[in-house]
XYZ file of C-alpha atoms in Angstrom:
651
model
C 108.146 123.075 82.010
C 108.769 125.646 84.454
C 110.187 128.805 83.990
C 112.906 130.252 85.822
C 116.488 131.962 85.009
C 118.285 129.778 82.781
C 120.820 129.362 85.151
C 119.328 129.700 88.400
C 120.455 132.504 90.418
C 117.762 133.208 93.097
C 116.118 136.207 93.601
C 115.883 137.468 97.545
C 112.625 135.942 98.135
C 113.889 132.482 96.918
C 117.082 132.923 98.658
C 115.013 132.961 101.901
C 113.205 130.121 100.921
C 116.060 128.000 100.267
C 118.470 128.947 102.816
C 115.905 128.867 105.631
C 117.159 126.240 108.162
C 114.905 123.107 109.187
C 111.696 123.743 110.523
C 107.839 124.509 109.111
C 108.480 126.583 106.017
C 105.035 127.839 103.455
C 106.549 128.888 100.974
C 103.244 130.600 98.439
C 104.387 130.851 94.754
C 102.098 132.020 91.847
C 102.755 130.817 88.004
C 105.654 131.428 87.168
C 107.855 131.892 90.009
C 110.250 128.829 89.875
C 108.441 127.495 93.122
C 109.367 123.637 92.357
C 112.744 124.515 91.084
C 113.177 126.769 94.303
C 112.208 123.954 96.209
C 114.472 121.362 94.985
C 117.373 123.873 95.199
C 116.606 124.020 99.067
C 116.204 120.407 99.221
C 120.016 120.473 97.574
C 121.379 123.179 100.395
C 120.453 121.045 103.098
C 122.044 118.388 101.988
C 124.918 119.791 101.170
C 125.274 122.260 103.974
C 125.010 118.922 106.307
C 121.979 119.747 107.998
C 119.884 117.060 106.479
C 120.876 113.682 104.834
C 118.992 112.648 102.086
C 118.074 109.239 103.633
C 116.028 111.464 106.510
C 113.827 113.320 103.379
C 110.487 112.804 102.405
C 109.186 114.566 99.098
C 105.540 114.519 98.244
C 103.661 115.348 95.219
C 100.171 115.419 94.111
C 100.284 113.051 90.707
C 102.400 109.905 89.292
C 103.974 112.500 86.629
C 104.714 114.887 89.188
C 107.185 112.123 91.128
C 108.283 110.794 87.970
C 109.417 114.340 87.183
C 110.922 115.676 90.226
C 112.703 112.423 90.754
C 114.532 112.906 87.961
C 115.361 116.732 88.525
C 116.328 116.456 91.342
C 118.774 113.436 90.392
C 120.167 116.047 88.211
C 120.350 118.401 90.716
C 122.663 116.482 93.336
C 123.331 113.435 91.515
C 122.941 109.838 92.956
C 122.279 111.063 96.637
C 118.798 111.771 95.249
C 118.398 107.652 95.368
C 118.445 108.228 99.116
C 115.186 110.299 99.620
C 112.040 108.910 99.177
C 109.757 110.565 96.863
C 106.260 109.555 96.548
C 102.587 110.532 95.720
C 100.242 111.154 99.393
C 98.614 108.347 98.697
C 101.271 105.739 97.146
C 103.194 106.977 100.767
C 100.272 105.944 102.900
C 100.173 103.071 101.014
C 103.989 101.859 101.376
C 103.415 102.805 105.558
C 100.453 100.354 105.128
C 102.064 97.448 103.888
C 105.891 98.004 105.369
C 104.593 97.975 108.982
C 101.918 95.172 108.002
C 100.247 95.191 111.367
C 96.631 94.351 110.692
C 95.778 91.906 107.335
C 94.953 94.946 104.922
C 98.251 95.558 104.766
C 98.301 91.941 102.365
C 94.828 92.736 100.502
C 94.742 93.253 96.936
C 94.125 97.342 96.425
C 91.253 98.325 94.357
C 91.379 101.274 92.188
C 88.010 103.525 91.129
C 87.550 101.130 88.036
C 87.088 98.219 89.889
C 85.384 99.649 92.329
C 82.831 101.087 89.422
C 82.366 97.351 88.252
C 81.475 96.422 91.557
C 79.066 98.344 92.165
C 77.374 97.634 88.939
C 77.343 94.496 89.398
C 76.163 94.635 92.729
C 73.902 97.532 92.224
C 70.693 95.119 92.780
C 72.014 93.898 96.237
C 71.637 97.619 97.336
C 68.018 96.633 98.545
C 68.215 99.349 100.598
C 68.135 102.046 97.761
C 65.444 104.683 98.902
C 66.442 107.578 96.292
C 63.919 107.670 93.480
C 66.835 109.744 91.393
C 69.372 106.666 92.614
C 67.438 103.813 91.128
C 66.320 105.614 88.038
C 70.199 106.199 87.015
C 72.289 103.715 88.788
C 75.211 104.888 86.710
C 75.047 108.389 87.807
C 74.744 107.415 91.267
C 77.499 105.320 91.356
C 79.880 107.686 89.842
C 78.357 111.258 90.641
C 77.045 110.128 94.147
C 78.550 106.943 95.756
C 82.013 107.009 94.717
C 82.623 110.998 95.691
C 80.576 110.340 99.271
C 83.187 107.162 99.737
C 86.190 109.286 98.977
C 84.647 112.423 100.573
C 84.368 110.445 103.641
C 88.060 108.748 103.414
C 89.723 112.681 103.080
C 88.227 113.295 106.304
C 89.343 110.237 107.880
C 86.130 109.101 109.563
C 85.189 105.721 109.953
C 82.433 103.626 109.625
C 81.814 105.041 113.534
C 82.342 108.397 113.000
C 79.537 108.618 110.226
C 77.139 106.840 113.114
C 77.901 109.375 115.341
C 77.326 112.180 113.513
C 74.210 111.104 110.954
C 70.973 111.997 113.304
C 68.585 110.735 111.047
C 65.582 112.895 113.691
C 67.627 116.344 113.032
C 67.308 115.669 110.020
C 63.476 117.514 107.703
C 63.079 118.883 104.261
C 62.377 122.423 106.590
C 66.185 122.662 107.717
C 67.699 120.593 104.062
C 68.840 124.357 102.455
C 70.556 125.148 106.027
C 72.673 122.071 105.670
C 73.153 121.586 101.761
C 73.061 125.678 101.010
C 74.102 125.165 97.739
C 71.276 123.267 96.559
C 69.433 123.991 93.447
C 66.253 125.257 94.191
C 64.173 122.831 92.087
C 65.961 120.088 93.847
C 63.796 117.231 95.564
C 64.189 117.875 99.097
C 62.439 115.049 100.030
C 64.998 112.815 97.916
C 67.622 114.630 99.234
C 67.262 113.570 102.540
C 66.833 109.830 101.221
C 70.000 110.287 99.167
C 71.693 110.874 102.321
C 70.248 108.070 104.484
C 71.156 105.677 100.882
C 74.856 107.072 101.277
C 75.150 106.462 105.070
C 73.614 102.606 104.540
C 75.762 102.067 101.280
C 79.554 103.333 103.175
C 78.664 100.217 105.390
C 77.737 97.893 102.969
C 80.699 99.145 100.956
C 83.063 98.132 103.820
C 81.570 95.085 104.960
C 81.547 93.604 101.061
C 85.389 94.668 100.887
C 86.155 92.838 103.593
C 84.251 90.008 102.574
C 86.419 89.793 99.667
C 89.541 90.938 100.824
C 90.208 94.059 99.083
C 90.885 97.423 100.210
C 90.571 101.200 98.183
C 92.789 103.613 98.585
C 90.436 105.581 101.215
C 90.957 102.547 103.525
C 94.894 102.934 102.779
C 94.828 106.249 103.993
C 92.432 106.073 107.235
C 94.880 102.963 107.839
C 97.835 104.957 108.272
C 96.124 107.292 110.317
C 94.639 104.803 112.815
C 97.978 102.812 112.815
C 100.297 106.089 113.530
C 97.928 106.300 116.039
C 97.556 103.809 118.280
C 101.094 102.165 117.509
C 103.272 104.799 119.240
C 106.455 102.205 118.187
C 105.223 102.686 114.734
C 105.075 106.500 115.012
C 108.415 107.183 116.142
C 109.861 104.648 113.708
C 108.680 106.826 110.501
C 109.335 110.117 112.838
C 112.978 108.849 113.021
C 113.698 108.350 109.171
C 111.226 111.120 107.847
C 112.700 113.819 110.136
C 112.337 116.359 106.652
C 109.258 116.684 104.799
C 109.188 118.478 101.566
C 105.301 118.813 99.824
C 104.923 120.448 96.203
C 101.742 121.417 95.160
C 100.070 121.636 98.957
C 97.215 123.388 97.698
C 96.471 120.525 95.620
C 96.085 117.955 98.737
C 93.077 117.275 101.284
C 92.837 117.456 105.589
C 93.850 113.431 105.656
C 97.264 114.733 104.045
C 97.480 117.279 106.378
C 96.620 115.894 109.877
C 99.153 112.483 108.881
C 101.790 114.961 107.736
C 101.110 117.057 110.803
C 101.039 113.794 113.228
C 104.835 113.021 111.512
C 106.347 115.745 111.883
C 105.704 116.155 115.830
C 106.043 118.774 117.865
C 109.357 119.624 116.327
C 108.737 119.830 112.980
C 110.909 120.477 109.459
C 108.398 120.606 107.538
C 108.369 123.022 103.404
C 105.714 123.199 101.796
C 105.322 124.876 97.827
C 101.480 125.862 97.683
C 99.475 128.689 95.280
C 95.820 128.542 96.420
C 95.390 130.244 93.640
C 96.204 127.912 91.476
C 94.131 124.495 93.070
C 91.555 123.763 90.734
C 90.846 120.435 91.983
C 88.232 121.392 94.834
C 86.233 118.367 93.684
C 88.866 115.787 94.528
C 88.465 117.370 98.197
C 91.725 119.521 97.878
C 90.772 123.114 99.058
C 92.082 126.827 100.268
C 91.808 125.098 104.392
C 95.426 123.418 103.569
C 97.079 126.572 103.660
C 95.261 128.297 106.148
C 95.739 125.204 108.463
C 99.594 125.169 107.927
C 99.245 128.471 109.065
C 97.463 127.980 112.159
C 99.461 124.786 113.076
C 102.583 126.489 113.270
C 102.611 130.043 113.003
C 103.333 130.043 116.967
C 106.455 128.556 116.388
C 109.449 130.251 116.529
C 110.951 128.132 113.380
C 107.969 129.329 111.333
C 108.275 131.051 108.483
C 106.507 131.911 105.503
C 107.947 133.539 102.064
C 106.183 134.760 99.212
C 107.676 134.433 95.785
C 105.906 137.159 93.025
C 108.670 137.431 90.602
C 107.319 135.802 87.564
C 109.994 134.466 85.219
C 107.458 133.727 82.576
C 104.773 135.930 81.508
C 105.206 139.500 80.002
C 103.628 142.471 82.425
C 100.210 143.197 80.477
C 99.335 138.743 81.061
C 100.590 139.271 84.409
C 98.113 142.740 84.807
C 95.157 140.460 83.750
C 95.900 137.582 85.463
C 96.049 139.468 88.958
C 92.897 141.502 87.954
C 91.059 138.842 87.236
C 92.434 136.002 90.504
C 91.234 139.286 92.949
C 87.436 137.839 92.228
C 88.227 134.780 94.606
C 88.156 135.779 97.975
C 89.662 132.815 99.485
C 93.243 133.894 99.183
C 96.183 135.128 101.060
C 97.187 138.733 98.885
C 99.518 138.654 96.492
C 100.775 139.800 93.149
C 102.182 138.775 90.417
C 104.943 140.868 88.604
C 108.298 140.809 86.667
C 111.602 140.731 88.322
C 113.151 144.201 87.899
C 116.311 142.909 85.561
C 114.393 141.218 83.760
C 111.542 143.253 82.339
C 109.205 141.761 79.057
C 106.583 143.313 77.497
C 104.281 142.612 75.016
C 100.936 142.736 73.347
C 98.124 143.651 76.113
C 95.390 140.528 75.975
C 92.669 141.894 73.869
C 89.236 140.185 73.704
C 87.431 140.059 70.134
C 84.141 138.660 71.213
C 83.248 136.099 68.082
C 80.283 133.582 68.262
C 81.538 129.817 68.022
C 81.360 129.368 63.987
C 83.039 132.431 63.457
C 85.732 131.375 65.937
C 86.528 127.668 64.416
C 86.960 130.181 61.181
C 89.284 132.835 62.853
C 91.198 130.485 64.821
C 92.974 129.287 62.031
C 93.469 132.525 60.291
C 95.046 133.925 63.484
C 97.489 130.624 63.824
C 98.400 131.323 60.417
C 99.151 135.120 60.516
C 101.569 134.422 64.031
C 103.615 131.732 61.715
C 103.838 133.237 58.358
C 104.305 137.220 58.908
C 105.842 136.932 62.627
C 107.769 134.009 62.208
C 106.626 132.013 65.046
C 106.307 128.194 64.850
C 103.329 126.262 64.919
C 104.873 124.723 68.330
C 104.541 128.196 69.846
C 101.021 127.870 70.105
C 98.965 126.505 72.434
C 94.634 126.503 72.307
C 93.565 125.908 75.541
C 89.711 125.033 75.817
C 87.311 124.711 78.947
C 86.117 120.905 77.757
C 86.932 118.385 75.558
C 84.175 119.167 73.232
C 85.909 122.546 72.402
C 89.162 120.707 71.903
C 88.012 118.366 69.660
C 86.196 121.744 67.808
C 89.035 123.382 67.508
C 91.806 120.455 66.374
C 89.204 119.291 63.842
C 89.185 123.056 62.613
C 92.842 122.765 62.536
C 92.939 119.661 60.521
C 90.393 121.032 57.901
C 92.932 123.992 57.590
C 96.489 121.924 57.271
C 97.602 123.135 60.624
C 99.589 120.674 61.822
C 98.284 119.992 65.286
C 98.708 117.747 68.603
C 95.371 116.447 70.191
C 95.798 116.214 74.034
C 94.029 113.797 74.821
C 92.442 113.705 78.233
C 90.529 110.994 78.469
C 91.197 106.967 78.451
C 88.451 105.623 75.788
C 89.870 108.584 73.450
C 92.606 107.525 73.172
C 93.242 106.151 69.332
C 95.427 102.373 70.868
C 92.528 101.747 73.294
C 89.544 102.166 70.865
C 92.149 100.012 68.538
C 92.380 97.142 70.867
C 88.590 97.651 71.893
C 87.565 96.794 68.236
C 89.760 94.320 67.716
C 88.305 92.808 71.013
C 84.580 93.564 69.767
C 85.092 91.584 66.546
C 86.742 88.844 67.736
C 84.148 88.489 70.411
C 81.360 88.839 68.012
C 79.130 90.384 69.947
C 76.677 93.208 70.179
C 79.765 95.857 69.439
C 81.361 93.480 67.065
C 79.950 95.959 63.573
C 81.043 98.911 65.243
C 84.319 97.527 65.743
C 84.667 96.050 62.104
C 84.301 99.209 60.274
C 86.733 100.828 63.054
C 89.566 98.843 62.037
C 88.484 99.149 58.487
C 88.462 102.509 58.515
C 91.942 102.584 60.173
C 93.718 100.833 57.566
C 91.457 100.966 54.261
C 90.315 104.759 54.422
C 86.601 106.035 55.033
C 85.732 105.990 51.669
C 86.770 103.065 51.051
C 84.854 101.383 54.231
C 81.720 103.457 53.277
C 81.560 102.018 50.203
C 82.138 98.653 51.214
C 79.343 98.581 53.491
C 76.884 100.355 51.264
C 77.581 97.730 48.636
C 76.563 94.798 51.961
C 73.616 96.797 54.186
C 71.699 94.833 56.263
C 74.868 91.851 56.802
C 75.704 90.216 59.412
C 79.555 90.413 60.643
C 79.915 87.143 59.417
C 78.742 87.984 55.864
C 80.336 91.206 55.906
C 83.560 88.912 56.316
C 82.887 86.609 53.440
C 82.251 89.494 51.536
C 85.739 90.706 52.406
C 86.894 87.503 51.341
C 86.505 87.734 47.989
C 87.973 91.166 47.750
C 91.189 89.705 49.321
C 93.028 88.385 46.537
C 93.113 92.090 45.076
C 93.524 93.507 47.942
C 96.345 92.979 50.619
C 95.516 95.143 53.411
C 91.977 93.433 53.155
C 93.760 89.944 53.392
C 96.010 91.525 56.155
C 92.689 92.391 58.583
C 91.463 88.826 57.875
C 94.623 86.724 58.270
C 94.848 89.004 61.772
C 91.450 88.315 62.674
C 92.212 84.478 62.242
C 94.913 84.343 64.207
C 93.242 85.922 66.889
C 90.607 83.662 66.441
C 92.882 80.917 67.089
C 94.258 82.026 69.909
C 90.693 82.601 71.547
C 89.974 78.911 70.826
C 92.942 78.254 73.145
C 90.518 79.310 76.397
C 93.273 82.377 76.495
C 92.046 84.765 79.450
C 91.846 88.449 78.394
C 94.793 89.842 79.255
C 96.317 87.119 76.990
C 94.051 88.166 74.203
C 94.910 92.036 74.715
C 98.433 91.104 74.259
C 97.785 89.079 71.253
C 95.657 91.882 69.755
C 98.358 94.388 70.526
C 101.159 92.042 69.077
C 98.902 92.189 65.756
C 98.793 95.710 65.721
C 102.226 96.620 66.047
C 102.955 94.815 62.727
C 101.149 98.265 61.488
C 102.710 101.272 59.996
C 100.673 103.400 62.847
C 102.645 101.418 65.592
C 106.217 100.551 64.000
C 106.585 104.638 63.824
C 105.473 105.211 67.927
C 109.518 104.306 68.709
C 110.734 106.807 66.635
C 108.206 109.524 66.296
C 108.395 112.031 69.576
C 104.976 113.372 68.112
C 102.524 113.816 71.184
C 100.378 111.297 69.359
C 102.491 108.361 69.005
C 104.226 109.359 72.573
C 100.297 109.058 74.074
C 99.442 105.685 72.033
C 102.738 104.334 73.500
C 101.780 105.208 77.269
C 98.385 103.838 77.210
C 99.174 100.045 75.427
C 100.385 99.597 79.119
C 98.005 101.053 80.824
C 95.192 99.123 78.577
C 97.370 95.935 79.180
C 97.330 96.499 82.736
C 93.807 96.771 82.953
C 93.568 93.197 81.720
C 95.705 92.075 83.833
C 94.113 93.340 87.053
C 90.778 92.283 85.754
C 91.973 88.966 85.751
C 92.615 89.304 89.545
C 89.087 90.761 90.644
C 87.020 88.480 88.401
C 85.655 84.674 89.138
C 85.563 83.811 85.642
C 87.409 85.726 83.521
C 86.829 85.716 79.708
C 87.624 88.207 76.766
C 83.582 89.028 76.750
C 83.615 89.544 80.108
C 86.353 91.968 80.466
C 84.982 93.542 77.078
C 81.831 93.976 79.906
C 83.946 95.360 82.429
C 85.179 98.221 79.777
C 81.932 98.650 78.633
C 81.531 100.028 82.216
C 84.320 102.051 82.378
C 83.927 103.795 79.676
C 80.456 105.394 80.957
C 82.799 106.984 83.378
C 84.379 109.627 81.401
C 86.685 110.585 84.370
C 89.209 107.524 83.571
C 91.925 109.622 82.601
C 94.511 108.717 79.965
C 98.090 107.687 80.728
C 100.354 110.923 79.732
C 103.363 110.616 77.906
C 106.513 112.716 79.538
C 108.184 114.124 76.524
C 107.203 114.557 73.027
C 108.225 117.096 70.556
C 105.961 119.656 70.854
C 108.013 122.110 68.234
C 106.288 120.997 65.509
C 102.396 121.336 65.742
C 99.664 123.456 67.507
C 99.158 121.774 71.015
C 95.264 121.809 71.942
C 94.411 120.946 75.131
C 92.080 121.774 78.234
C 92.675 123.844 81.586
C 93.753 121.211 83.864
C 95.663 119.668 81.142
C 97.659 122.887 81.221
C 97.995 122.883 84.795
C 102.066 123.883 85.517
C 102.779 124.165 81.480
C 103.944 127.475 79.489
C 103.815 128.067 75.928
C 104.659 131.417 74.088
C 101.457 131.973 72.490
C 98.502 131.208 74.312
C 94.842 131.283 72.251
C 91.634 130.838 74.902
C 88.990 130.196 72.574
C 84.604 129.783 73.044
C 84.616 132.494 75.565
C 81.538 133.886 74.417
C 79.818 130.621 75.326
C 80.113 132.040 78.472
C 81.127 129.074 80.352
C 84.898 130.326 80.857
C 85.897 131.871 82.961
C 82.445 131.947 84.683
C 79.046 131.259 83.030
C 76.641 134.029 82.027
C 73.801 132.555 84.035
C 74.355 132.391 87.402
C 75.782 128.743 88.157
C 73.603 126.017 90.084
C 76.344 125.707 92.439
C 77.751 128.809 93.755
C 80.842 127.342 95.625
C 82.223 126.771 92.340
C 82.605 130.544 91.250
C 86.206 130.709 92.784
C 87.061 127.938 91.450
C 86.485 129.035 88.058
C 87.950 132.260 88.614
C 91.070 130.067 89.747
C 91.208 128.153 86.049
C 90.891 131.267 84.209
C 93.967 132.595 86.297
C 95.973 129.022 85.893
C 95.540 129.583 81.787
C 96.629 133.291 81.297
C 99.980 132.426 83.246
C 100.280 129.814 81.009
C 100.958 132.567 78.289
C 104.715 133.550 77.978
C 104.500 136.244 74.978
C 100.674 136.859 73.896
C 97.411 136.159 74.993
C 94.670 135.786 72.268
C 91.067 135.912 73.361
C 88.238 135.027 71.033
């Protein structure tokens, strides 16, 4: 959550902000600084001074949680006129435009997300005759997801079409003697000669892409969003229809959004524009999903002529004691690409504390201090073990770290960033696997097993059958049954669902049936009453794994458990799926681990940064293969000191 004075009573800076009368508003706010809450309290003076009703407002945000979130602040905020505005993600709004105004027929096409659009091209990948790319055809995976799929949505955040990319790909301008000029960050042991065959693959494959989508009447989100663009364009009616009802548009997180988000946004709001945007360049560490430092230089030059314009900087952090808040600025002033400004604490409120020491350790030693240091802040200065946050540079150090935890009896909460990690899903998965019998079908069997007979236990039981098949392994299990009840429980359950596959029932059927088995266990009766981050997490992604049936059941011929278990078998080579988050949990009762962009807009008291002697936070050692991405790094390392409301701990 964000901090800010417990009752709200604006400092001069966010005074300015929120009584500011209509018109384009940037409002930059480091960590810290009550920026959203700031924002909603303007969004509540103009509605209550009568200069804007609520039905006129349009609030953006950059994720699903985000909306969810601010909907319901801002509910509590001004009560049920919030119901009135219309509060959206970029891309769910360009979406809704889309299909509301329903003047061409991909307005009534069924919307692709990246999974399916993965699977496709899998499936497809030996259509793609054209394939010149040596590198391309020797990993088809990593092309499709580290090559295709970011060129596609790359291309989409610019909004050029398929005739734009004509125009400006000059396939004669083009020589392995000019490739470092126009791809400067190049490795130098990169294949030039590939390079330039990569790019002629990419150019051939956007059209392909297109043509096959219309062929089976889908669109992706890309085409959503170059859809509103074209159709705000070339439909005046349509233009001043959503210029007459969004007359007040309110963006959180700007730094966080691309150039299609700004030129639609900027075509909107016309020449007279009420436009506020909340944006930290400093804080956007998502430069790979095309969002970038250009949004709030271009806000800037769009309206800076104007004499509505205004810009106010709030610095007052409500959070973070003085010596966090000395590091944190020292160590943002690296990245270049920034408008000037520093963080510090309000005057009134002053905090100090413990000045962010580094004790360089090498890895073992710091799975071994960790610990020790978690267990010195709770027993001999009475903090909780809630206090404390670990947050990591990659899931490998999280999963270092909580196991380190475990070994030691901290109690601790797992964030879990990814989809296939999360504990339901590879439930379900093996559940699926078994009853499916196929290749996965062992792997799965000693999953659910291990689950709900113990590792020992399941060790033992397949040491005493090596070399069985799953259907001896499950006669074998037979005859321990009648001594056993949770071994007769896994094979009445595996009967059942046995049954109900003989029925010809299509996956997301069977997913349902699986998950209907497993909340007759102990694990899933608790996830209703627990408000651990665990059960909270299992609980959000049994829908999301349920919807995922359900929409492959849309973009497949013949859909079958084996082939959706096919169809995750894909997606789960992509380890970008991310995992459904749950809202609220209690997080007062165990060590929360988690990565940087997990901690993106959180605080926690206690803040540990472990692994930094691996040298790959904040910045490698070696100089980095891609030098464009040294801001951005410099950017994360900022995001997590501010995190840090008391202490800093560097190992």
């Amino acid at each position: 959550m964000e901090s800010v004075p417990v009752s709200f009573k604006p400092n001069t800076a966010q005074k300015t902000a929120i009584h500011n009368p209509p018109g384009p508003l940037m409002i930059l706010a480091g960590a810290g600084t009550g920026k959203t809450t700031t924002l909603l309290h303007r969004v509540n003076h103009l509605i209550h001074s009568k200069q804007v009703l609520p039905v006129h407002m349009l609030l953006l945000t950059f994720t699903e949680k985000a909306t969810s979130e601010i909907r319901q602040k801002i509910r509590d905020l001004i009560g049920s006129a919030a119901d009135d505005i219309t509060i959206s993600t970029f891309h769910g709004f360009c979406n809704a435009l889309v299909r509301e105004h329903a003047i061409d027929t991909n307005a009534e096409k069924l919307l692709w997300q990246e999974e399916d659009i993965i699977y496709f091209f899998i499936n497809h990948f030996d259509q793609l005759t054209f394939i010149q790319s040596r590198i391309f055809r020797a990993n088809p995976y990593g092309a499709i997801t580290g090559s295709f799929i970011p060129f596609i949505d790359r291309i989409r955040d610019e909004l050029l079409a398929p005739a734009d990319i004509k125009k400006l790909y000059d396939p004669a301008m083009l020589s392995s003697a000019v490739i470092k000029d126009i791809f400067p960050n190049l490795h130098a042991d990169a294949n030039q000669e590939d390079v330039l065959l990569q790019l002629a693959d990419l150019v051939q494959l956007f059209d392909f892409f297109q043509d096959k989508k219309n062929e089976l009447d889908v669109v992706d989100y890309g085409d959503m969003i170059l859809g509103c663009w074209t159709m705000l364009n070339t439909h005046p009616h349509i233009l001043h229809t959503v210029r007459d009802k969004y007359q007040h548009i309110f963006i959180d997180e700007y730094q966080d959004n691309n150039y299609a988000l700004n030129k639609i946004i900027n075509l909107i709001a016309g020449d007279a524009p009420s436009i506020t945007v909340v944006g930290d360049e400093d804080q956007c560490i998502y430069s790979f999903r095309g969002a970038n430092y250009y949004n709030i230089k271009d806000f800037e030059d769009q309206y800076q002529s104007l004499s509505s314009y205004a810009a106010v900087k709030l610095m007052e952090n409500y959070r973070s004691s003085s010596e966090i808040l000395n590091l944190a600025n020292a160590s943002i002033t690296r990245n270049t690409n920034r408008q000037e400004k520093t963080l510090y604490r309000p005057r009134e409120l002053p905090k100090n504390g413990p000045k962010p020491v580094w004790f360089p350790t090498e890895s073992k030693d710091t799975i071994i201090g960790v610990p020790l240091l978690i267990r010195d802040l709770v027993e001999n200065k009475n903090h909780l073990f809630g206090d404390v946050a670990i947050i990591c540079r990659t899931w490998g150090h999280v999963k270092s770290m909580a196991n380190a935890l475990q070994q030691a009896a901290i109690p601790v909460d797992i964030h879990v960033e990814k989809f296939f990690n999360v504990p339901i899903v590879k439930d379900v998965l093996a559940w699926g696997h078994v009853i499916a019998e196929d290749e996965q079908a062992e792997a799965g069997l000693f999953r659910i097993l291990k689950t709900h007979l113990g590792h020992d236990w399941t060790s033992n039981f397949y040491n005493g059958c090596q070399r069985a098949s799953i259907t001896e392994r499950v006669a074998a299990m037979a005859k321990q049954a009648k001594d056993n009840t949770t071994v007769s429980w896994v094979l009445s359950a595996r009967e059942k669902l046995l049954d109900t596959l003989r029925k010809n029932t299509g996956p997301d059927e069977m997913v349902w049936a699986i998950l209907s088995i497993l909340k007759q266990t102990p694990r899933l009766q608790q996830l209703r009453t627990n408000y651990r981050y665990q059960e909270r997490l299992n609980l959000a992604n049994m829908a999301r794994i349920m919807s995922l049936a359900e929409r492959f059941t849309t973009i497949d011929t013949d859909p079958s458990l084996n082939s959706w278990l096919h169809y995750m078998n894909i997606l789960q080579m992509n380890l970008t799926i991310d995992a459904a988050q749950p809202l609220e949990y209690d997080q007062q009762t165990a060590v929360q681990v988690l990565t940087v962009h997990q901690a993106k807009g959180l605080e926690f008291p206690i803040v540990i940064v472990p692994f930094l002697r691996a040298g790959s936070f904040p910045m490698r050692l070696q100089r980095p293969k891609v030098l464009d991405r040294i801001p951005e790094t410099w950017k994360k390392w900022s995001a997590v000191n501010t995190a840090a409301a008391n202490e800093v701990h560097l190992q």
